[in-house]
Amino acid sequence: MQATILTVGDEILIGQVTDTNATYMAAALSEEGITVVEHLSVADSRQGIMSGLDRALQQSDLVLMTGGLGPTKDDITKQVLADYFGTELRFHNPTWKRLTKLYQRYGREPNDTHRQQCRLPTGAKILVNERGTAPGLWMEKDDQVVVSMPGVPYEMAYLMDHEVMRRLKRKNFDAELLRSVTILTAGEGESTIAERLAKIEDHLPENMSLAYLPNLGTVRLRLSARGNAEALLQSQLDEYRNHIEGALGDLVFGYGKDDLASVVGRILQERKQTLATAESCTGGTVAEMITAHPGASAHFIGGVVAYSNELKQSLLGVPAPILLDHGAVSEETVTAMAEGARSRLGADYAIATSGIAGPGGGTPDKPVGTIWIAVATPERTVARLLRSGKDRQRNITYTSLQALNLLRLSL
């Protein structure tokens, strides 16, 4: 089975909104062996939607649409779908009753605009949206399926999980299974990892593939297998995942939706140990990454953002002679910051960062992108020099990830 993802919205075409919906839908379809052949984005116009449907149905058995189902005048997807399938819009009383109950729960009454939202194409199967007001629409013609969902990401995700994928499975399309595992690495770039995995990749079975997905400071490896036997696919994935882990060693830090902050957090919690941060050039980004995960208070004590030398001395206890002789961006200073945070905040481990994030402030001896990170442990303190570029935000993110990875390796 082949599918096209059709996104409706001027906001996507002009770059105002990032289309995360397409990523979510493509992953769900691929998991069931449905091949996504194209992703189209079209304008909020009759011509745009019509031409998008024409193109999609020429090449696909299934079209998943998002956008244009709201209550305002620019939400025209329902009307265009009705015209495209040769039907009409009619008031759908069950949807109106559901909206009335929803608004009464918040002490409000639905208005005429919401009544218009309840005019739906006849012949469409209505997909109840428990996360919003606009229902999804399932329409079929000549063994082809068009599904229209709201563009709000959490509403789309609800309908995909609770309605769309279940209905697709019931249609019993003759599709191969696609199963995959995502292996997360940090510490080396894509080319180095590829070199280490060359022999393994050369001997992958024909039904398996390995994709490299580099990001700032990390590389994801997606190992995939296609076939009709679930048990065999899982066995193949387990076997070759073990081969990959053996070749990469401690570069592997997690799987799937893990990230460095969640991984070090789990280790610290298992050991009942704590962490503190002392940040200069990263401005609290390391702490933000840590506290983005629920339950971080079980291992994260807190942190200090000490941008000035005065605060490095008064809050973290960095000796003035170190700052005078070596400067704020130095191994000596970042080591003292980490050790000061660990002792003064009473943590088992501490991360410190100090550098020149850019785009200005560099010198011939210490150009932009010169950054020191350190981790203080109960036994020792480890410091590392990073050489990065001139993009400030990339430097901050990269440094934060490298600092978390240094902590992971220390743990």
Tab-separated table of C-alpha atoms in Angstrom:
chain	number	residue	atom	x	y	z
A	1	MET	CA	0.000	0.000	0.000
A	2	GLN	CA	1.195	3.480	-0.858
A	3	ALA	CA	0.246	6.721	0.862
A	4	THR	CA	0.565	10.454	0.298
A	5	ILE	CA	0.540	12.980	3.133
A	6	LEU	CA	-1.241	16.191	2.125
A	7	THR	CA	-0.833	19.209	4.381
A	8	VAL	CA	-3.173	22.182	3.934
A	9	GLY	CA	-2.063	25.577	5.238
A	10	ASP	CA	-0.563	28.852	4.070
A	11	GLU	CA	1.284	29.074	7.392
A	12	ILE	CA	3.382	26.057	6.398
A	13	LEU	CA	4.144	27.342	2.907
A	14	ILE	CA	5.450	30.666	4.221
A	15	GLY	CA	7.584	29.027	6.914
A	16	GLN	CA	5.539	30.318	9.849
A	17	VAL	CA	4.836	26.826	11.203
A	18	THR	CA	6.934	23.664	11.108
A	19	ASP	CA	4.970	20.673	9.853
A	20	THR	CA	5.517	18.114	12.610
A	21	ASN	CA	2.267	16.373	11.664
A	22	ALA	CA	3.813	14.827	8.552
A	23	THR	CA	6.620	13.290	10.616
A	24	TYR	CA	4.163	11.742	13.056
A	25	MET	CA	1.909	10.328	10.345
A	26	ALA	CA	4.788	8.971	8.278
A	27	ALA	CA	6.219	7.128	11.281
A	28	ALA	CA	2.839	5.566	12.116
A	29	LEU	CA	2.277	4.444	8.527
A	30	SER	CA	5.789	3.069	8.092
A	31	GLU	CA	5.410	1.018	11.257
A	32	GLU	CA	2.578	-0.876	9.531
A	33	GLY	CA	4.463	-1.326	6.269
A	34	ILE	CA	2.580	1.395	4.386
A	35	THR	CA	4.963	3.265	2.088
A	36	VAL	CA	4.764	7.057	2.057
A	37	VAL	CA	5.583	8.074	-1.533
A	38	GLU	CA	5.211	11.836	-1.173
A	39	HIS	CA	4.496	14.666	1.212
A	40	LEU	CA	2.668	17.612	-0.323
A	41	SER	CA	1.930	21.024	1.203
A	42	VAL	CA	-0.738	23.140	-0.465
A	43	ALA	CA	-2.353	26.521	0.105
A	44	ASP	CA	-5.637	27.183	1.892
A	45	SER	CA	-7.417	27.501	-1.451
A	46	ARG	CA	-9.840	25.447	-3.473
A	47	GLN	CA	-7.395	25.136	-6.351
A	48	GLY	CA	-4.521	24.133	-4.041
A	49	ILE	CA	-6.508	21.398	-2.283
A	50	MET	CA	-8.075	20.100	-5.510
A	51	SER	CA	-4.724	19.850	-7.305
A	52	GLY	CA	-3.164	18.233	-4.241
A	53	LEU	CA	-5.909	15.576	-4.129
A	54	ASP	CA	-5.537	14.915	-7.871
A	55	ARG	CA	-1.804	14.380	-7.556
A	56	ALA	CA	-2.080	12.282	-4.408
A	57	LEU	CA	-4.791	9.940	-5.723
A	58	GLN	CA	-2.951	9.367	-8.983
A	59	GLN	CA	-0.162	7.644	-7.089
A	60	SER	CA	-1.590	6.465	-3.764
A	61	ASP	CA	-4.163	4.144	-2.233
A	62	LEU	CA	-4.335	6.336	0.868
A	63	VAL	CA	-4.220	10.099	1.405
A	64	LEU	CA	-3.842	11.563	4.881
A	65	MET	CA	-4.767	15.260	5.046
A	66	THR	CA	-4.392	17.752	7.876
A	67	GLY	CA	-5.615	21.338	8.156
A	68	GLY	CA	-8.579	23.462	7.170
A	69	LEU	CA	-11.270	21.865	9.355
A	70	GLY	CA	-11.707	24.734	11.812
A	71	PRO	CA	-14.686	27.078	12.265
A	72	THR	CA	-13.337	30.136	10.404
A	73	LYS	CA	-13.958	31.176	6.791
A	74	ASP	CA	-10.495	30.160	5.612
A	75	ASP	CA	-11.167	26.564	6.719
A	76	ILE	CA	-12.486	25.229	3.419
A	77	THR	CA	-11.221	21.640	3.375
A	78	LYS	CA	-14.651	20.114	4.127
A	79	GLN	CA	-16.350	21.932	1.270
A	80	VAL	CA	-13.600	21.053	-1.194
A	81	LEU	CA	-13.763	17.394	-0.144
A	82	ALA	CA	-17.526	17.357	-0.601
A	83	ASP	CA	-17.159	18.831	-4.094
A	84	TYR	CA	-14.316	16.471	-4.973
A	85	PHE	CA	-16.328	13.388	-3.997
A	86	GLY	CA	-19.563	14.707	-5.572
A	87	THR	CA	-21.454	15.030	-2.332
A	88	GLU	CA	-22.676	17.914	-0.130
A	89	LEU	CA	-22.358	19.323	3.358
A	90	ARG	CA	-25.126	18.566	5.830
A	91	PHE	CA	-25.586	19.421	9.467
A	92	HIS	CA	-24.340	16.536	11.633
A	93	ASN	CA	-26.384	16.528	14.813
A	94	PRO	CA	-24.208	14.070	16.848
A	95	THR	CA	-21.218	16.376	16.376
A	96	TRP	CA	-23.329	19.379	17.456
A	97	LYS	CA	-24.452	17.561	20.608
A	98	ARG	CA	-20.870	16.672	21.435
A	99	LEU	CA	-19.763	20.298	20.974
A	100	THR	CA	-22.637	21.567	23.118
A	101	LYS	CA	-21.647	19.265	25.977
A	102	LEU	CA	-17.994	20.221	25.575
A	103	TYR	CA	-18.681	23.967	25.813
A	104	GLN	CA	-21.185	23.606	28.645
A	105	ARG	CA	-18.458	21.883	30.631
A	106	TYR	CA	-16.571	25.198	30.485
A	107	GLY	CA	-19.648	27.308	31.166
A	108	ARG	CA	-20.023	28.453	27.550
A	109	GLU	CA	-22.438	27.979	24.681
A	110	PRO	CA	-21.426	27.141	21.090
A	111	ASN	CA	-22.286	29.835	18.528
A	112	ASP	CA	-23.281	29.928	14.859
A	113	THR	CA	-19.662	29.526	13.804
A	114	HIS	CA	-19.553	26.225	15.617
A	115	ARG	CA	-22.806	25.188	13.922
A	116	GLN	CA	-21.067	25.727	10.605
A	117	GLN	CA	-18.248	23.488	11.807
A	118	CYS	CA	-20.830	20.712	12.197
A	119	ARG	CA	-21.723	20.775	8.493
A	120	LEU	CA	-19.930	17.682	7.218
A	121	PRO	CA	-19.756	15.833	3.876
A	122	THR	CA	-22.497	13.235	3.439
A	123	GLY	CA	-21.089	9.769	3.008
A	124	ALA	CA	-18.072	10.482	5.185
A	125	LYS	CA	-17.354	8.361	8.228
A	126	ILE	CA	-17.030	10.741	11.156
A	127	LEU	CA	-13.979	10.248	13.366
A	128	VAL	CA	-14.744	11.536	16.855
A	129	ASN	CA	-12.051	13.926	18.059
A	130	GLU	CA	-11.856	13.809	21.849
A	131	ARG	CA	-9.067	16.405	21.869
A	132	GLY	CA	-10.827	19.222	20.017
A	133	THR	CA	-13.939	20.469	18.268
A	134	ALA	CA	-13.310	19.448	14.637
A	135	PRO	CA	-14.020	15.788	13.828
A	136	GLY	CA	-11.929	13.814	11.389
A	137	LEU	CA	-13.376	12.594	8.085
A	138	TRP	CA	-12.860	9.207	6.406
A	139	MET	CA	-13.954	9.067	2.757
A	140	GLU	CA	-13.635	6.227	0.236
A	141	LYS	CA	-13.989	5.933	-3.530
A	142	ASP	CA	-12.869	3.115	-5.860
A	143	ASP	CA	-10.844	1.376	-3.103
A	144	GLN	CA	-8.964	4.599	-2.335
A	145	VAL	CA	-9.143	6.248	1.084
A	146	VAL	CA	-8.899	9.940	1.955
A	147	VAL	CA	-8.681	10.832	5.636
A	148	SER	CA	-8.933	14.472	6.704
A	149	MET	CA	-7.829	15.503	10.207
A	150	PRO	CA	-7.362	18.792	12.103
A	151	GLY	CA	-3.979	20.477	11.801
A	152	VAL	CA	-3.546	20.904	15.576
A	153	PRO	CA	-0.792	18.357	16.340
A	154	TYR	CA	-2.237	16.778	19.487
A	155	GLU	CA	-5.657	16.471	17.837
A	156	MET	CA	-4.148	14.827	14.753
A	157	ALA	CA	-2.109	12.458	16.955
A	158	TYR	CA	-5.206	11.419	18.891
A	159	LEU	CA	-7.125	10.595	15.710
A	160	MET	CA	-4.159	8.726	14.203
A	161	ASP	CA	-3.745	6.607	17.339
A	162	HIS	CA	-7.395	5.986	18.201
A	163	GLU	CA	-9.182	6.019	14.860
A	164	VAL	CA	-7.129	6.053	11.672
A	165	MET	CA	-4.551	3.318	12.280
A	166	ARG	CA	-7.142	0.972	13.787
A	167	ARG	CA	-9.386	1.373	10.746
A	168	LEU	CA	-6.484	0.859	8.364
A	169	LYS	CA	-5.559	-2.378	10.121
A	170	ARG	CA	-9.154	-3.592	9.843
A	171	LYS	CA	-9.057	-3.010	6.088
A	172	ASN	CA	-6.429	-5.786	6.032
A	173	PHE	CA	-4.199	-4.287	3.357
A	174	ASP	CA	-1.625	-6.767	2.090
A	175	ALA	CA	1.412	-4.904	3.391
A	176	GLU	CA	4.749	-6.051	4.693
A	177	LEU	CA	5.567	-5.296	8.290
A	178	LEU	CA	8.259	-2.718	8.940
A	179	ARG	CA	9.952	-2.893	12.311
A	180	SER	CA	12.848	-0.750	13.468
A	181	VAL	CA	14.973	0.164	16.444
A	182	THR	CA	16.662	3.536	16.919
A	183	ILE	CA	20.098	3.415	18.533
A	184	LEU	CA	21.377	6.696	19.981
A	185	THR	CA	25.065	7.618	19.977
A	186	ALA	CA	27.188	10.521	21.191
A	187	GLY	CA	30.881	11.288	21.100
A	188	GLU	CA	31.739	10.759	17.431
A	189	GLY	CA	30.482	12.030	14.099
A	190	GLU	CA	28.572	10.227	11.374
A	191	SER	CA	31.625	9.351	9.259
A	192	THR	CA	33.526	7.765	12.162
A	193	ILE	CA	30.511	5.702	13.149
A	194	ALA	CA	29.945	4.610	9.541
A	195	GLU	CA	33.565	3.478	9.337
A	196	ARG	CA	33.180	1.359	12.461
A	197	LEU	CA	29.974	-0.215	11.141
A	198	ALA	CA	31.108	-0.777	7.533
A	199	LYS	CA	31.550	-4.563	7.844
A	200	ILE	CA	28.267	-5.007	9.698
A	201	GLU	CA	26.415	-2.915	7.128
A	202	ASP	CA	27.954	-4.893	4.246
A	203	HIS	CA	26.553	-8.120	5.683
A	204	LEU	CA	23.019	-6.953	6.489
A	205	PRO	CA	20.305	-9.253	5.066
A	206	GLU	CA	18.441	-7.895	2.024
A	207	ASN	CA	15.352	-7.113	4.073
A	208	MET	CA	17.314	-4.920	6.514
A	209	SER	CA	18.719	-1.404	6.257
A	210	LEU	CA	20.680	1.025	8.422
A	211	ALA	CA	20.088	4.776	8.251
A	212	TYR	CA	22.320	7.482	9.766
A	213	LEU	CA	20.490	10.474	11.239
A	214	PRO	CA	23.071	13.002	12.468
A	215	ASN	CA	22.118	15.854	14.733
A	216	LEU	CA	24.026	18.411	16.750
A	217	GLY	CA	26.247	16.417	19.107
A	218	THR	CA	24.533	13.067	18.500
A	219	VAL	CA	23.924	10.536	15.737
A	220	ARG	CA	20.812	8.352	15.612
A	221	LEU	CA	21.022	4.989	13.882
A	222	ARG	CA	17.748	3.534	12.609
A	223	LEU	CA	18.006	-0.203	12.019
A	224	SER	CA	14.987	-1.463	10.059
A	225	ALA	CA	13.688	-4.830	8.878
A	226	ARG	CA	10.836	-5.652	6.485
A	227	GLY	CA	8.926	-8.912	6.235
A	228	ASN	CA	5.777	-10.807	7.096
A	229	ALA	CA	6.861	-12.643	10.251
A	230	GLU	CA	6.901	-10.508	13.388
A	231	ALA	CA	9.048	-12.912	15.421
A	232	LEU	CA	11.688	-13.220	12.693
A	233	LEU	CA	11.930	-9.436	12.285
A	234	GLN	CA	12.402	-8.942	16.010
A	235	SER	CA	15.066	-11.648	16.103
A	236	GLN	CA	16.974	-9.993	13.257
A	237	LEU	CA	16.781	-6.588	14.914
A	238	ASP	CA	18.028	-7.959	18.234
A	239	GLU	CA	20.937	-9.771	16.559
A	240	TYR	CA	22.203	-6.837	14.526
A	241	ARG	CA	21.570	-4.310	17.292
A	242	ASN	CA	23.936	-6.368	19.436
A	243	HIS	CA	26.519	-6.339	16.630
A	244	ILE	CA	26.240	-2.543	16.349
A	245	GLU	CA	26.546	-2.034	20.092
A	246	GLY	CA	29.599	-4.263	20.172
A	247	ALA	CA	31.281	-2.207	17.434
A	248	LEU	CA	30.437	1.178	18.966
A	249	GLY	CA	30.932	0.472	22.660
A	250	ASP	CA	30.309	3.435	24.939
A	251	LEU	CA	29.269	5.670	22.043
A	252	VAL	CA	25.801	4.127	22.454
A	253	PHE	CA	23.813	5.883	25.157
A	254	GLY	CA	20.173	4.964	24.578
A	255	TYR	CA	17.289	4.012	22.321
A	256	GLY	CA	14.200	5.507	20.750
A	257	LYS	CA	13.090	8.701	22.452
A	258	ASP	CA	15.861	8.765	25.053
A	259	ASP	CA	18.152	11.782	25.258
A	260	LEU	CA	21.359	12.415	27.182
A	261	ALA	CA	19.606	14.243	30.021
A	262	SER	CA	17.065	11.466	30.574
A	263	VAL	CA	19.761	8.774	30.462
A	264	VAL	CA	22.049	10.416	33.043
A	265	GLY	CA	18.993	11.185	35.149
A	266	ARG	CA	18.018	7.514	35.285
A	267	ILE	CA	21.556	6.474	36.223
A	268	LEU	CA	21.738	9.038	39.036
A	269	GLN	CA	18.335	8.055	40.389
A	270	GLU	CA	19.222	4.360	40.332
A	271	ARG	CA	22.344	5.175	42.355
A	272	LYS	CA	20.501	7.668	44.567
A	273	GLN	CA	23.065	10.316	43.650
A	274	THR	CA	22.669	14.009	42.870
A	275	LEU	CA	23.782	16.564	40.303
A	276	ALA	CA	24.430	20.320	40.235
A	277	THR	CA	25.408	22.669	37.396
A	278	ALA	CA	27.671	25.700	37.098
A	279	GLU	CA	27.100	27.421	33.747
A	280	SER	CA	28.628	30.441	32.098
A	281	CYS	CA	28.448	30.404	28.288
A	282	THR	CA	25.465	28.008	28.198
A	283	GLY	CA	23.374	30.319	30.375
A	284	GLY	CA	21.304	27.621	32.069
A	285	THR	CA	20.728	25.405	29.014
A	286	VAL	CA	22.206	22.329	30.684
A	287	ALA	CA	19.855	22.792	33.641
A	288	GLU	CA	16.954	23.337	31.258
A	289	MET	CA	17.678	20.060	29.452
A	290	ILE	CA	17.807	18.229	32.783
A	291	THR	CA	14.608	19.712	34.206
A	292	ALA	CA	12.670	19.145	30.974
A	293	HIS	CA	12.120	15.595	32.237
A	294	PRO	CA	9.498	14.843	34.894
A	295	GLY	CA	10.987	13.673	38.164
A	296	ALA	CA	14.265	15.552	37.712
A	297	SER	CA	13.985	16.835	41.283
A	298	ALA	CA	14.921	13.346	42.472
A	299	HIS	CA	18.491	13.851	41.277
A	300	PHE	CA	18.961	17.516	40.287
A	301	ILE	CA	19.697	19.837	43.195
A	302	GLY	CA	19.998	23.043	41.185
A	303	GLY	CA	22.478	25.210	39.393
A	304	VAL	CA	24.308	28.510	39.201
A	305	VAL	CA	24.526	30.683	36.086
A	306	ALA	CA	27.684	32.682	36.787
A	307	TYR	CA	28.373	34.858	33.786
A	308	SER	CA	30.621	37.396	35.452
A	309	ASN	CA	33.963	36.690	37.075
A	310	GLU	CA	32.675	38.258	40.279
A	311	LEU	CA	29.910	35.642	40.546
A	312	LYS	CA	32.282	32.847	39.647
A	313	GLN	CA	34.294	33.897	42.695
A	314	SER	CA	31.491	34.686	45.148
A	315	LEU	CA	29.030	31.885	44.290
A	316	LEU	CA	31.323	29.112	43.106
A	317	GLY	CA	34.522	29.909	44.961
A	318	VAL	CA	36.757	30.192	41.904
A	319	PRO	CA	40.026	31.719	43.213
A	320	ALA	CA	40.802	35.192	41.884
A	321	PRO	CA	44.384	34.234	40.895
A	322	ILE	CA	43.040	31.518	38.560
A	323	LEU	CA	40.791	34.003	36.794
A	324	LEU	CA	43.611	36.547	36.625
A	325	ASP	CA	46.284	34.160	35.369
A	326	HIS	CA	44.217	31.891	33.080
A	327	GLY	CA	41.040	33.795	32.286
A	328	ALA	CA	37.391	32.733	32.523
A	329	VAL	CA	37.718	30.464	29.474
A	330	SER	CA	40.301	27.956	30.681
A	331	GLU	CA	40.700	24.456	32.017
A	332	GLU	CA	41.646	25.816	35.430
A	333	THR	CA	38.551	28.010	35.722
A	334	VAL	CA	36.026	25.441	34.512
A	335	THR	CA	37.562	22.850	36.831
A	336	ALA	CA	37.228	25.213	39.783
A	337	MET	CA	33.623	25.983	38.760
A	338	ALA	CA	32.674	22.309	38.715
A	339	GLU	CA	34.373	21.586	42.023
A	340	GLY	CA	32.851	24.691	43.580
A	341	ALA	CA	29.348	23.736	42.463
A	342	ARG	CA	29.763	20.214	43.769
A	343	SER	CA	31.001	21.307	47.196
A	344	ARG	CA	28.890	24.421	47.722
A	345	LEU	CA	25.617	22.916	46.456
A	346	GLY	CA	26.254	19.580	48.112
A	347	ALA	CA	25.949	17.333	45.054
A	348	ASP	CA	27.644	14.059	44.169
A	349	TYR	CA	28.388	15.303	40.630
A	350	ALA	CA	28.627	18.717	39.013
A	351	ILE	CA	28.798	19.970	35.418
A	352	ALA	CA	30.504	23.258	34.480
A	353	THR	CA	30.755	25.200	31.205
A	354	SER	CA	32.754	28.298	30.266
A	355	GLY	CA	33.559	29.556	26.791
A	356	ILE	CA	33.121	32.061	23.980
A	357	ALA	CA	29.767	31.272	22.369
A	358	GLY	CA	29.999	34.097	19.833
A	359	PRO	CA	29.487	35.623	17.438
A	360	GLY	CA	31.861	38.183	19.008
A	361	GLY	CA	34.283	38.206	21.905
A	362	GLY	CA	37.012	36.002	20.490
A	363	THR	CA	40.742	36.680	20.523
A	364	PRO	CA	43.626	35.215	18.493
A	365	ASP	CA	44.467	32.929	21.414
A	366	LYS	CA	40.852	32.067	22.188
A	367	PRO	CA	38.695	32.417	19.057
A	368	VAL	CA	34.905	32.166	19.044
A	369	GLY	CA	33.921	28.557	19.701
A	370	THR	CA	36.639	27.968	22.295
A	371	ILE	CA	34.735	26.285	25.118
A	372	TRP	CA	35.723	24.329	28.206
A	373	ILE	CA	33.485	21.808	29.948
A	374	ALA	CA	34.130	19.893	33.155
A	375	VAL	CA	32.537	17.259	35.356
A	376	ALA	CA	33.427	16.953	39.042
A	377	THR	CA	32.877	13.498	40.523
A	378	PRO	CA	33.452	12.097	44.025
A	379	GLU	CA	36.865	10.813	42.839
A	380	ARG	CA	38.176	13.368	40.333
A	381	THR	CA	37.408	16.216	37.961
A	382	VAL	CA	37.553	15.764	34.184
A	383	ALA	CA	37.808	18.748	31.817
A	384	ARG	CA	37.625	18.859	28.031
A	385	LEU	CA	38.263	21.534	25.421
A	386	LEU	CA	35.712	21.976	22.619
A	387	ARG	CA	36.449	23.724	19.340
A	388	SER	CA	33.207	24.829	17.770
A	389	GLY	CA	32.043	27.336	15.146
A	390	LYS	CA	30.707	30.882	15.248
A	391	ASP	CA	26.961	30.221	15.500
A	392	ARG	CA	25.973	31.189	19.040
A	393	GLN	CA	22.906	28.977	19.470
A	394	ARG	CA	24.603	25.947	17.954
A	395	ASN	CA	27.573	26.473	20.280
A	396	ILE	CA	25.315	26.655	23.330
A	397	THR	CA	23.346	23.535	22.394
A	398	TYR	CA	26.428	21.580	21.328
A	399	THR	CA	28.273	22.477	24.536
A	400	SER	CA	25.341	21.457	26.709
A	401	LEU	CA	25.075	18.082	24.988
A	402	GLN	CA	28.816	17.487	25.196
A	403	ALA	CA	28.757	18.320	28.907
A	404	LEU	CA	25.933	15.852	29.533
A	405	ASN	CA	27.802	13.207	27.553
A	406	LEU	CA	30.966	13.808	29.580
A	407	LEU	CA	28.875	13.252	32.705
A	408	ARG	CA	27.442	10.045	31.203
A	409	LEU	CA	30.922	8.714	30.505
A	410	SER	CA	32.037	9.684	34.009
A	411	LEU	CA	29.092	7.776	35.444
